[in-house]
Short mmCIF file of C-alpha atoms in Angstrom, two decimals:
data_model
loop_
_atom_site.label_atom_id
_atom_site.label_comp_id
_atom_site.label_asym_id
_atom_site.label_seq_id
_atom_site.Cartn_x
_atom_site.Cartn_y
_atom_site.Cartn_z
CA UNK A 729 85.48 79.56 115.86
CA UNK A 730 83.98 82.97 114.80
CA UNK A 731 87.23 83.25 112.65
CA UNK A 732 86.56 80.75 110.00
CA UNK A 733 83.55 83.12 109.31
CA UNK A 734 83.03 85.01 106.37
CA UNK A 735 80.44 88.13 106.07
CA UNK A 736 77.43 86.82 104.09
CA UNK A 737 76.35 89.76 101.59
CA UNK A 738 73.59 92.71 103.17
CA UNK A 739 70.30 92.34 102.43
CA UNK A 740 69.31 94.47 99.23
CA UNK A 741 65.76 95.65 100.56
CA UNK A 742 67.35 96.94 103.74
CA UNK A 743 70.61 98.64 102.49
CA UNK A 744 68.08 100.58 99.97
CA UNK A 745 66.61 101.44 103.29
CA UNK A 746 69.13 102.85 104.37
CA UNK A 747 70.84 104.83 101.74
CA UNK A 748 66.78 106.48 101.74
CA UNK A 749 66.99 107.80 104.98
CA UNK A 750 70.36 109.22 104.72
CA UNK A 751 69.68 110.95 101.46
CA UNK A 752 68.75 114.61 102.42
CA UNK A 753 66.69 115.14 98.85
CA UNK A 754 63.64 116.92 99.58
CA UNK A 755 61.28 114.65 96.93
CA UNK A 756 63.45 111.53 97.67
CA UNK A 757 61.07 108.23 97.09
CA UNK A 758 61.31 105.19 98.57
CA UNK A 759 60.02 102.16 96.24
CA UNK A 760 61.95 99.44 97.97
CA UNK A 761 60.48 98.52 101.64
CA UNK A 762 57.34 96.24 101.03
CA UNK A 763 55.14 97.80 103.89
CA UNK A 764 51.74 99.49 102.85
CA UNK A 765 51.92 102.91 103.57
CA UNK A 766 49.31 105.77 103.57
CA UNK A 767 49.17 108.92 101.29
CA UNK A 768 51.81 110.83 103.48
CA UNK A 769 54.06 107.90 103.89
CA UNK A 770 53.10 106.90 107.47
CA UNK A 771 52.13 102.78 108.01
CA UNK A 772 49.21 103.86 110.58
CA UNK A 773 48.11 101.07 112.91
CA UNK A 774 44.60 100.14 112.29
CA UNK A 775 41.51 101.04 114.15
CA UNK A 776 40.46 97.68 115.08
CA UNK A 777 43.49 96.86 116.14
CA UNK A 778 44.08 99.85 118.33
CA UNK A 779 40.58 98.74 120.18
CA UNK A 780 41.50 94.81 120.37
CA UNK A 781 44.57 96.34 122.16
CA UNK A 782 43.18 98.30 124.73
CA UNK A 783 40.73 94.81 125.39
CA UNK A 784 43.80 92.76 125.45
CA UNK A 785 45.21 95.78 128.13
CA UNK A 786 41.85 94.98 130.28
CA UNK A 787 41.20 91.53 129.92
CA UNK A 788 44.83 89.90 129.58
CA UNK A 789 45.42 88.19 134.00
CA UNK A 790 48.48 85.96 133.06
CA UNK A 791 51.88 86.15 131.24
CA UNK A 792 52.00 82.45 130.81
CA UNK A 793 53.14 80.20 128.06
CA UNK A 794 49.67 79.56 126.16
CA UNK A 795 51.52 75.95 124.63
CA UNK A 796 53.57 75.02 121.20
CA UNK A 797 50.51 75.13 118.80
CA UNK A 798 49.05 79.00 120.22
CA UNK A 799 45.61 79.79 121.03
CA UNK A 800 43.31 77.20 119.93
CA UNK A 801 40.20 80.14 118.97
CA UNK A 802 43.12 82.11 116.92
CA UNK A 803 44.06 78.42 115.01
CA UNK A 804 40.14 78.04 114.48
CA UNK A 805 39.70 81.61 113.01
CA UNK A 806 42.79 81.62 110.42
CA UNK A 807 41.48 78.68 109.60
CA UNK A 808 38.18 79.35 108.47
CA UNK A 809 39.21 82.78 107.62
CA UNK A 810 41.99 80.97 104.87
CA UNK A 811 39.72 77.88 104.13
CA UNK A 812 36.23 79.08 104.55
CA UNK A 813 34.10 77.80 107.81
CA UNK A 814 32.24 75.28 105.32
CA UNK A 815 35.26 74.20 103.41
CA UNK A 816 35.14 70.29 103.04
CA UNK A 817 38.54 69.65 104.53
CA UNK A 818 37.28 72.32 107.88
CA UNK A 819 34.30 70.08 108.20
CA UNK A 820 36.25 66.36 108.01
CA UNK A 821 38.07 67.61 110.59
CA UNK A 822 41.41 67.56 108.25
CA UNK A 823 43.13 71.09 108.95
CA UNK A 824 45.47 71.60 111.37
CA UNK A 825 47.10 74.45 112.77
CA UNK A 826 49.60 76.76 114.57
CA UNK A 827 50.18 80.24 115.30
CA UNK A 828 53.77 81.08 114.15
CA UNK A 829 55.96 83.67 114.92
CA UNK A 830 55.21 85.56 111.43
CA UNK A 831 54.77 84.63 107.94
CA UNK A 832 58.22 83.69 107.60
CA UNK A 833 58.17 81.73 110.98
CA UNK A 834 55.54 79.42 109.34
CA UNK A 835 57.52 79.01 106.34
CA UNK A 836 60.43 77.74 108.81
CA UNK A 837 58.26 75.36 110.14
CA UNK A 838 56.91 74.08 106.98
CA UNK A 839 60.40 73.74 105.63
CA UNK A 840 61.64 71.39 108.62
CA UNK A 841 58.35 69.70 108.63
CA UNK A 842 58.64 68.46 105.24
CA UNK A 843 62.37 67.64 105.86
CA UNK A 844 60.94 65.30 108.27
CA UNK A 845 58.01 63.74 106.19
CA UNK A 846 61.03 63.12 103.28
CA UNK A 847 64.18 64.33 103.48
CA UNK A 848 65.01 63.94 99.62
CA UNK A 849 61.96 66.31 98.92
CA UNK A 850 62.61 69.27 96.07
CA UNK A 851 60.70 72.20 96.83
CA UNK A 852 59.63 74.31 93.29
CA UNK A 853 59.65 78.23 93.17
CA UNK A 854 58.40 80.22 91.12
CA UNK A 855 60.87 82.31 88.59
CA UNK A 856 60.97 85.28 90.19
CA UNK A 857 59.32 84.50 93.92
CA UNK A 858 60.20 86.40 97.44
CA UNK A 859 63.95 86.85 97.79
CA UNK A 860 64.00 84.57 101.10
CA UNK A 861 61.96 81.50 100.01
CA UNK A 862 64.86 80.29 98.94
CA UNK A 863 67.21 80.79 101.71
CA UNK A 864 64.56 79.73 104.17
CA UNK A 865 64.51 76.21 102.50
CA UNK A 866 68.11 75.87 101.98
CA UNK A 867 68.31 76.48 105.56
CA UNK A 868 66.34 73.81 106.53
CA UNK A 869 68.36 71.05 104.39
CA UNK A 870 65.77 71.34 101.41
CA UNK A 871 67.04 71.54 97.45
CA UNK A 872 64.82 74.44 95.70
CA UNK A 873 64.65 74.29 92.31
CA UNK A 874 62.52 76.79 89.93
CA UNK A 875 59.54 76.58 87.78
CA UNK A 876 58.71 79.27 84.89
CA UNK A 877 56.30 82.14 86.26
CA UNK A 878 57.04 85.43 84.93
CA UNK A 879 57.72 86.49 81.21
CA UNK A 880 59.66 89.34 82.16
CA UNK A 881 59.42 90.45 77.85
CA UNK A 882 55.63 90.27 77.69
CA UNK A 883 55.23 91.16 81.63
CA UNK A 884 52.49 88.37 81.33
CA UNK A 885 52.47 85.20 83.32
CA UNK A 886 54.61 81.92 81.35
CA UNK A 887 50.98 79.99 82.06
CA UNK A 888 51.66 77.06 79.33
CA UNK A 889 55.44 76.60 80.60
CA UNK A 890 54.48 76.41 84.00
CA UNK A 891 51.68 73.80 83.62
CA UNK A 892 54.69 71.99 81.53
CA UNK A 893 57.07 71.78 84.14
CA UNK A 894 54.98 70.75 86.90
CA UNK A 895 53.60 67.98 84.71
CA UNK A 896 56.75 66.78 85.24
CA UNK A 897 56.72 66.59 89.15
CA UNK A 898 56.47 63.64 90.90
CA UNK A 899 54.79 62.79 94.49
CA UNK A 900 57.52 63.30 96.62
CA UNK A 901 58.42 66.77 95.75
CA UNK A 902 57.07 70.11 96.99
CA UNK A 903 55.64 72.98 95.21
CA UNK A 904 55.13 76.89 96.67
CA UNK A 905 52.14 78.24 95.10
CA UNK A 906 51.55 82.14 96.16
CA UNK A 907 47.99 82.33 97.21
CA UNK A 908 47.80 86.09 95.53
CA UNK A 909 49.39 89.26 95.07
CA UNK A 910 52.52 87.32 94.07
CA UNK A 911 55.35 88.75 95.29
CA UNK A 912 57.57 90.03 93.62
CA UNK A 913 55.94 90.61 89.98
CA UNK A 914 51.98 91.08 90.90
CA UNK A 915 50.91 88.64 88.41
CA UNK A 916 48.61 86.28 90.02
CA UNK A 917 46.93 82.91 88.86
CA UNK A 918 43.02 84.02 87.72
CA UNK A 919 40.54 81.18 88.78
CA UNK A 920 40.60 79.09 85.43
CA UNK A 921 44.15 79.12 85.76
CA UNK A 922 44.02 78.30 89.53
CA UNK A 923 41.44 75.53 88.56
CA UNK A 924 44.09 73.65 85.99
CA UNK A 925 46.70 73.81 88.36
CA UNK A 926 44.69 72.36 90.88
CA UNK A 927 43.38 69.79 88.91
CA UNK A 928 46.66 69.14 88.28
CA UNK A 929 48.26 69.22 91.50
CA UNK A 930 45.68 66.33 92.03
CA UNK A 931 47.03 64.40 89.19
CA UNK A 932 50.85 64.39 89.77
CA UNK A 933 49.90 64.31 93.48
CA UNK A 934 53.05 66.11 94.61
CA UNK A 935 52.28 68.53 97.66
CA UNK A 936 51.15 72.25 97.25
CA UNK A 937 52.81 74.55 99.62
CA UNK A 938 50.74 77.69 99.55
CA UNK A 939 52.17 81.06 100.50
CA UNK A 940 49.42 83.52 101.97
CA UNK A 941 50.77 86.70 102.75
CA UNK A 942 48.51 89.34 100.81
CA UNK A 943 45.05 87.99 101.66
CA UNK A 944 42.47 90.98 101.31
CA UNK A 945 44.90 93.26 99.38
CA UNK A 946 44.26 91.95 95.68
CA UNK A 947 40.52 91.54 95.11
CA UNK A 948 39.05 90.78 98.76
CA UNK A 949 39.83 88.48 101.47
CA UNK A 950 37.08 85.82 99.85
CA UNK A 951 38.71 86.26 96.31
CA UNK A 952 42.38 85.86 97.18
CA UNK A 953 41.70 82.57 99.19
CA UNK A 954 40.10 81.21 96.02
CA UNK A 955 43.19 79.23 94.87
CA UNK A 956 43.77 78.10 98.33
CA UNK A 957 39.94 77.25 99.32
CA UNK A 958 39.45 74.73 96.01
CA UNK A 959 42.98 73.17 96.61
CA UNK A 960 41.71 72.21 100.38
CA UNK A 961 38.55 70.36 99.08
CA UNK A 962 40.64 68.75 96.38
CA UNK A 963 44.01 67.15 97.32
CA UNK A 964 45.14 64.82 99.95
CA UNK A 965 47.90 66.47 101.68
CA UNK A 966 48.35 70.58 101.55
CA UNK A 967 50.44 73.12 103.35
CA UNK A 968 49.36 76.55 104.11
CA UNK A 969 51.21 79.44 105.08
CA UNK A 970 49.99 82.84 106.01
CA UNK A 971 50.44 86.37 107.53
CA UNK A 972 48.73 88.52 109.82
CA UNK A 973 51.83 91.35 109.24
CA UNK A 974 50.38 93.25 105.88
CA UNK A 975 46.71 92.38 106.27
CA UNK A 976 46.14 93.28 109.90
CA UNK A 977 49.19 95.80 110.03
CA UNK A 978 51.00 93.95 112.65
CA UNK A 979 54.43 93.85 111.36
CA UNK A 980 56.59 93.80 114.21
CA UNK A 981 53.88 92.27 116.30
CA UNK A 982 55.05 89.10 114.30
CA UNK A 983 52.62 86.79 114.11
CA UNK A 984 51.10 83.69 110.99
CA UNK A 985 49.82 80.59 110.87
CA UNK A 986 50.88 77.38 109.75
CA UNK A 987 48.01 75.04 108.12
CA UNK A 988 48.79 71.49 107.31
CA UNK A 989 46.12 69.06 105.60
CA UNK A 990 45.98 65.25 105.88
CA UNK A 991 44.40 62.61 103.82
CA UNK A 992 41.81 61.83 106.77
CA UNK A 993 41.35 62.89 110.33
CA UNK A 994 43.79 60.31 111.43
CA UNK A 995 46.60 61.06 108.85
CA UNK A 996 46.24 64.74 110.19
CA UNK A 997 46.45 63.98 113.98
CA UNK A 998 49.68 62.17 112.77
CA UNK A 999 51.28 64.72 111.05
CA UNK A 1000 50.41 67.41 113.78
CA UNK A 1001 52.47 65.68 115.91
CA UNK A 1002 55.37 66.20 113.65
CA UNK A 1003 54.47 69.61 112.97
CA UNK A 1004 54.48 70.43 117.19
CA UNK A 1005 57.56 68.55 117.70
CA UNK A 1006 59.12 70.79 114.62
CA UNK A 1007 57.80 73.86 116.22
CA UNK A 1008 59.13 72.61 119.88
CA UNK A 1009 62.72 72.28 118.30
CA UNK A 1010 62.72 75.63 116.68
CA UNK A 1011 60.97 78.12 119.32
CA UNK A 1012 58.91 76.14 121.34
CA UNK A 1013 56.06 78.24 122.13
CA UNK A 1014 54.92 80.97 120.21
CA UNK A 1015 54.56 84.67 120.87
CA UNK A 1016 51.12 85.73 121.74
CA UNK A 1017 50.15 89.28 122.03
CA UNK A 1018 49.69 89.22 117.94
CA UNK A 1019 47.25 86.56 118.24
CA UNK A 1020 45.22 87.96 120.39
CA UNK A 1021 44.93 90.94 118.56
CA UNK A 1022 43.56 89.07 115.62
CA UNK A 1023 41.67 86.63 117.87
CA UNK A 1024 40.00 89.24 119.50
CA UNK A 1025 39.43 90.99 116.23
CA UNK A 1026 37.60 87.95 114.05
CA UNK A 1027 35.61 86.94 117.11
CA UNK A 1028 33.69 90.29 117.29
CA UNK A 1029 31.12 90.48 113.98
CA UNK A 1030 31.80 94.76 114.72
CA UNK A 1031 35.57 94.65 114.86
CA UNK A 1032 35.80 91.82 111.93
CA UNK A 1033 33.81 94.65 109.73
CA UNK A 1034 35.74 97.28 110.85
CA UNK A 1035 38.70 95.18 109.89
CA UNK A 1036 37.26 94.36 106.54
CA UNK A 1037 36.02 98.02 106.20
CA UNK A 1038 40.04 99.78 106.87
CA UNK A 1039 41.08 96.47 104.55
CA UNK A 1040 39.57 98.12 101.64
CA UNK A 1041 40.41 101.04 102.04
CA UNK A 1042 44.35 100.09 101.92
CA UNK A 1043 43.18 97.38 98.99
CA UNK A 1044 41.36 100.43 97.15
CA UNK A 1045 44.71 102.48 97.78
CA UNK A 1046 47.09 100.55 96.29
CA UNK A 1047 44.72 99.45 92.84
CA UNK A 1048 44.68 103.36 92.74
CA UNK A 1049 48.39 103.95 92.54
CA UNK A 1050 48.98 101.63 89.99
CA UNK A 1051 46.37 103.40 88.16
CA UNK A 1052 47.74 106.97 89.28
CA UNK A 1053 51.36 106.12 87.77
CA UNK A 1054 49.89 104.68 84.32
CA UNK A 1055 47.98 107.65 83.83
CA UNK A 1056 50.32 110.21 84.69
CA UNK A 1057 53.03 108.52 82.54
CA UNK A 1058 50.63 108.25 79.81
CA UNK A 1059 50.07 112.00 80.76
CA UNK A 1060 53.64 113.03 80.23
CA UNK A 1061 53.89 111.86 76.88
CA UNK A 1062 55.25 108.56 78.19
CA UNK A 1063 54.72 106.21 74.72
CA UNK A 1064 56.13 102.73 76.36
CA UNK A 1065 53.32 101.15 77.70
CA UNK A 1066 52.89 100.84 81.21
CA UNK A 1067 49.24 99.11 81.15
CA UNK A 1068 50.66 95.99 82.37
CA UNK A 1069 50.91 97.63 86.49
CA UNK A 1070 47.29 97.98 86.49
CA UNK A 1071 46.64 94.36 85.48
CA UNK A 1072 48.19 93.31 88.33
CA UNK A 1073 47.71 93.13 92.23
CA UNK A 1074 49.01 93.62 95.53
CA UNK A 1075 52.04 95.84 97.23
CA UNK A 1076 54.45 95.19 93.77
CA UNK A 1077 55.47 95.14 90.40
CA UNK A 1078 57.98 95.11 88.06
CA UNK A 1079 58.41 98.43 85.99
CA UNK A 1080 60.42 96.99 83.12
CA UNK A 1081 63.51 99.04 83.35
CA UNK A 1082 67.26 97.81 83.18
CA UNK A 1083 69.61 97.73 86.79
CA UNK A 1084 71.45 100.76 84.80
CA UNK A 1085 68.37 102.61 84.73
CA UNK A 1086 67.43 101.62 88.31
CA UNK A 1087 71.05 102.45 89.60
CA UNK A 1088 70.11 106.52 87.08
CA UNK A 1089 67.06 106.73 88.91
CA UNK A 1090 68.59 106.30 92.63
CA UNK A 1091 71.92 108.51 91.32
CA UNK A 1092 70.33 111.30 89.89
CA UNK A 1093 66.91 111.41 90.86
CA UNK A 1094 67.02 109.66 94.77
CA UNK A 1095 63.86 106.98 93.27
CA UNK A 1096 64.71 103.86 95.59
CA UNK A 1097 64.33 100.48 94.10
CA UNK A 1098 65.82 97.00 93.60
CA UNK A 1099 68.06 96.40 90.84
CA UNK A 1100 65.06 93.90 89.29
CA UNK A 1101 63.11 97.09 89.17
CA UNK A 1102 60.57 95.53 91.47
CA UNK A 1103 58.78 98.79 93.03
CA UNK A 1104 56.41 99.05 96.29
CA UNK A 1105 53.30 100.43 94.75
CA UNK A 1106 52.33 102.02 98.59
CA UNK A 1107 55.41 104.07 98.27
CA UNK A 1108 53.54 106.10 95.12
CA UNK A 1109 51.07 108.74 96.24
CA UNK A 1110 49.52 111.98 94.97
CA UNK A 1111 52.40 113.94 96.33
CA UNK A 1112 54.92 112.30 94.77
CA UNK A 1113 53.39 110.51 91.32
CA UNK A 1114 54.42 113.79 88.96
CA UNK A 1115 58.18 113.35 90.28
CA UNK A 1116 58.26 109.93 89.83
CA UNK A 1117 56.72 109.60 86.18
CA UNK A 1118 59.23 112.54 85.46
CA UNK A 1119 61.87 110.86 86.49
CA UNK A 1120 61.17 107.37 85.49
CA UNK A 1121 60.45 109.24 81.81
CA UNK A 1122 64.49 110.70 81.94
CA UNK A 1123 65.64 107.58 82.07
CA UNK A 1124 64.00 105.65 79.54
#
């Protein structure tokens, strides 16, 4: 059987990964990985999290399954942590959820829980979006199709043609909204904008699948939920997707949520049905040390400031790189203008630069990035932003 197989092409993000860590250049920089990292490089596990550790050390007495849909106080705290505790759909008793195992777990189970509520659905993308949207959806049976996002000319968002295209959705197709910090370009909706697609959304009454990964690292954890807090109180059904791995630093601890909203209470309790036989079918119970890390950490008012507190500081980090490499361009004698990075949010943007100039950059200079230019802004720090505008400067 394995010999009908052919070998699927590497993923670009981790070949770049490792052609970095075999290159023996002493101011090599990595651009490519989309993990925050501090100033010297190192992805530190948080404070609060170290502490909700040792608690779950002390307190955990059992090893046993904890049941397809996770820990009930972990669902009730991503909830009102995404929706808001007073959100309209939180208090009809319309949101349901799951822990998942990741961001991209609940994006699985989204994907074979709307094959199951139609399985003629078209999911929309943005133009660019994450590399493995699409594949995930593919995966799972579901045609993805594109809408206009980024005007890669202007590095501006393609507002007007977007609003055009979804006009002409209909109700039974599917369309992934990224909450904030969109990823890959940085260029998020701003609340007006979020408000007309909304209203919108309401209008062609297809279903808004919202992607949540970056919550807290574009403008605050209240701010980025914007988009997904007003969609909650105004459409019928909604999907909701989100990540503890950048916000809480527990990447490899693996753990999301998947939100799904009904028209009533009823309508939800039906559809979270379907949703827990999906998840039974794919992994059947979900992993649980993550969640009770993040459980542990919301339910304490001195660890949930803490968290907020080491939040900032990462948010404040990255707004100051992208300021740090405009400046120092600009500092250089750089005359292209590079404004455009600062404008935008969260771990990435696109510099603007042609795959030649990427592939110049990696060649001569060992500057790791993906041939769309898209760059890590947590890879830039004050050790390495002189070298990098330098080098970016040679090959303009």
């Amino acid at each position: 059987m394995f010999n009908k197989l052919t070998a699927m092409p590497a993923d670009p993000i981790l070949g770049l990964l490792t052609k970095y860590r075999e290159d023996n250049h002493t101011q090599k920089v990595d651009l490519g990985v989309g993990v925050y990292k501090d100033e010297s490089g190192h992805t530190p596990i948080l404070t609060c999290v170290k502490k909700a550790e040792k608690y779950r050390l002390d307190t955990e007495s059992t090893k046993v399954y904890i049941g397809p849909t996770g820990s009930a106080d972990f669902n009730r705290l991503m909830s009102e942590l995404a929706f808001g505790a007073e959100n309209q759909a939180i208090l009809a008793n319309r949101v349901r959820t799951v822990s998942t195992p990741g961001g991209t777990g609940a994006l699985r189970v989204a994907a074979d829980f709307i094959k199951r509520c139609n399985p003629n659905s078209v999911l929309w993308v943005s133009d660019p979006t994450w590399a493995n949207h699409t594949g995930l959806f593919e995966a799972a049976g579901i045609t993805v199709k594109t809408y206009p996002y980024y005007d890669y000319d202007t590095k501006s968002l393609k507002f007007a043609e977007m609003k055009s295209a979804l006009s002409e959705i209909g109700s039974d197709d599917v369309v992934l909204l990224h909450a904030c910090c969109h990823n890959p370009s940085g260029m998020d909706l701003n609340q007006q904008q979020w408000d007309e697609i909304i209203e919108l959304t309401a209008e062609q009454g297809f279903t808004p699948l919202i992607d949540m990964a970056y919550q807290g690292f574009g403008d605050g954890v209240d701010e980025d939920a914007y988009g997904v807090r007003k969609m909650a109180a105004t459409v019928d059904n909604m999907i909701l997707c989100s990540s503890c791995s950048k916000n809480f630093g527990l990447y490899r601890e693996r753990i999301g949520a998947c939100s799904i909203i009904g028209k009533d209470a009823a309508a939800s309790d039906v559809a979270f049905s379907v949703l827990l036989y999906v998840v039974r079918c794919i992994y059947s119970m979900p992993p649980a040390h993550g969640a009770a890390i993040v459980e542990t950490i919301l339910g304490s008012n001195e660890l949930k400031q803490e968290w907020l507190d080491e939040l900032t500081v990462m948010r404040d980090r990255i707004n100051g790189n992208r300021a740090m490499l405009v400046n120092k361009l600009k500092e250089i004698g750089v005359t292209r203008n590079f404004d455009f990075i600062t404008e935008q949010k969260g771990m990435f943007s696109f510099l603007g630069i042609t795959p030649k100039q990427v592939a110049q950059l990696q060649s001569d200079y060992s500057v790791y990035m993906v041939d769309s230019s898209r760059i890590s802004i947590a890879g830039i720090g004050t050790g390495n932003v002189d070298y990098l505008a330098k080098s970016i400067a040679k090959v303009l």
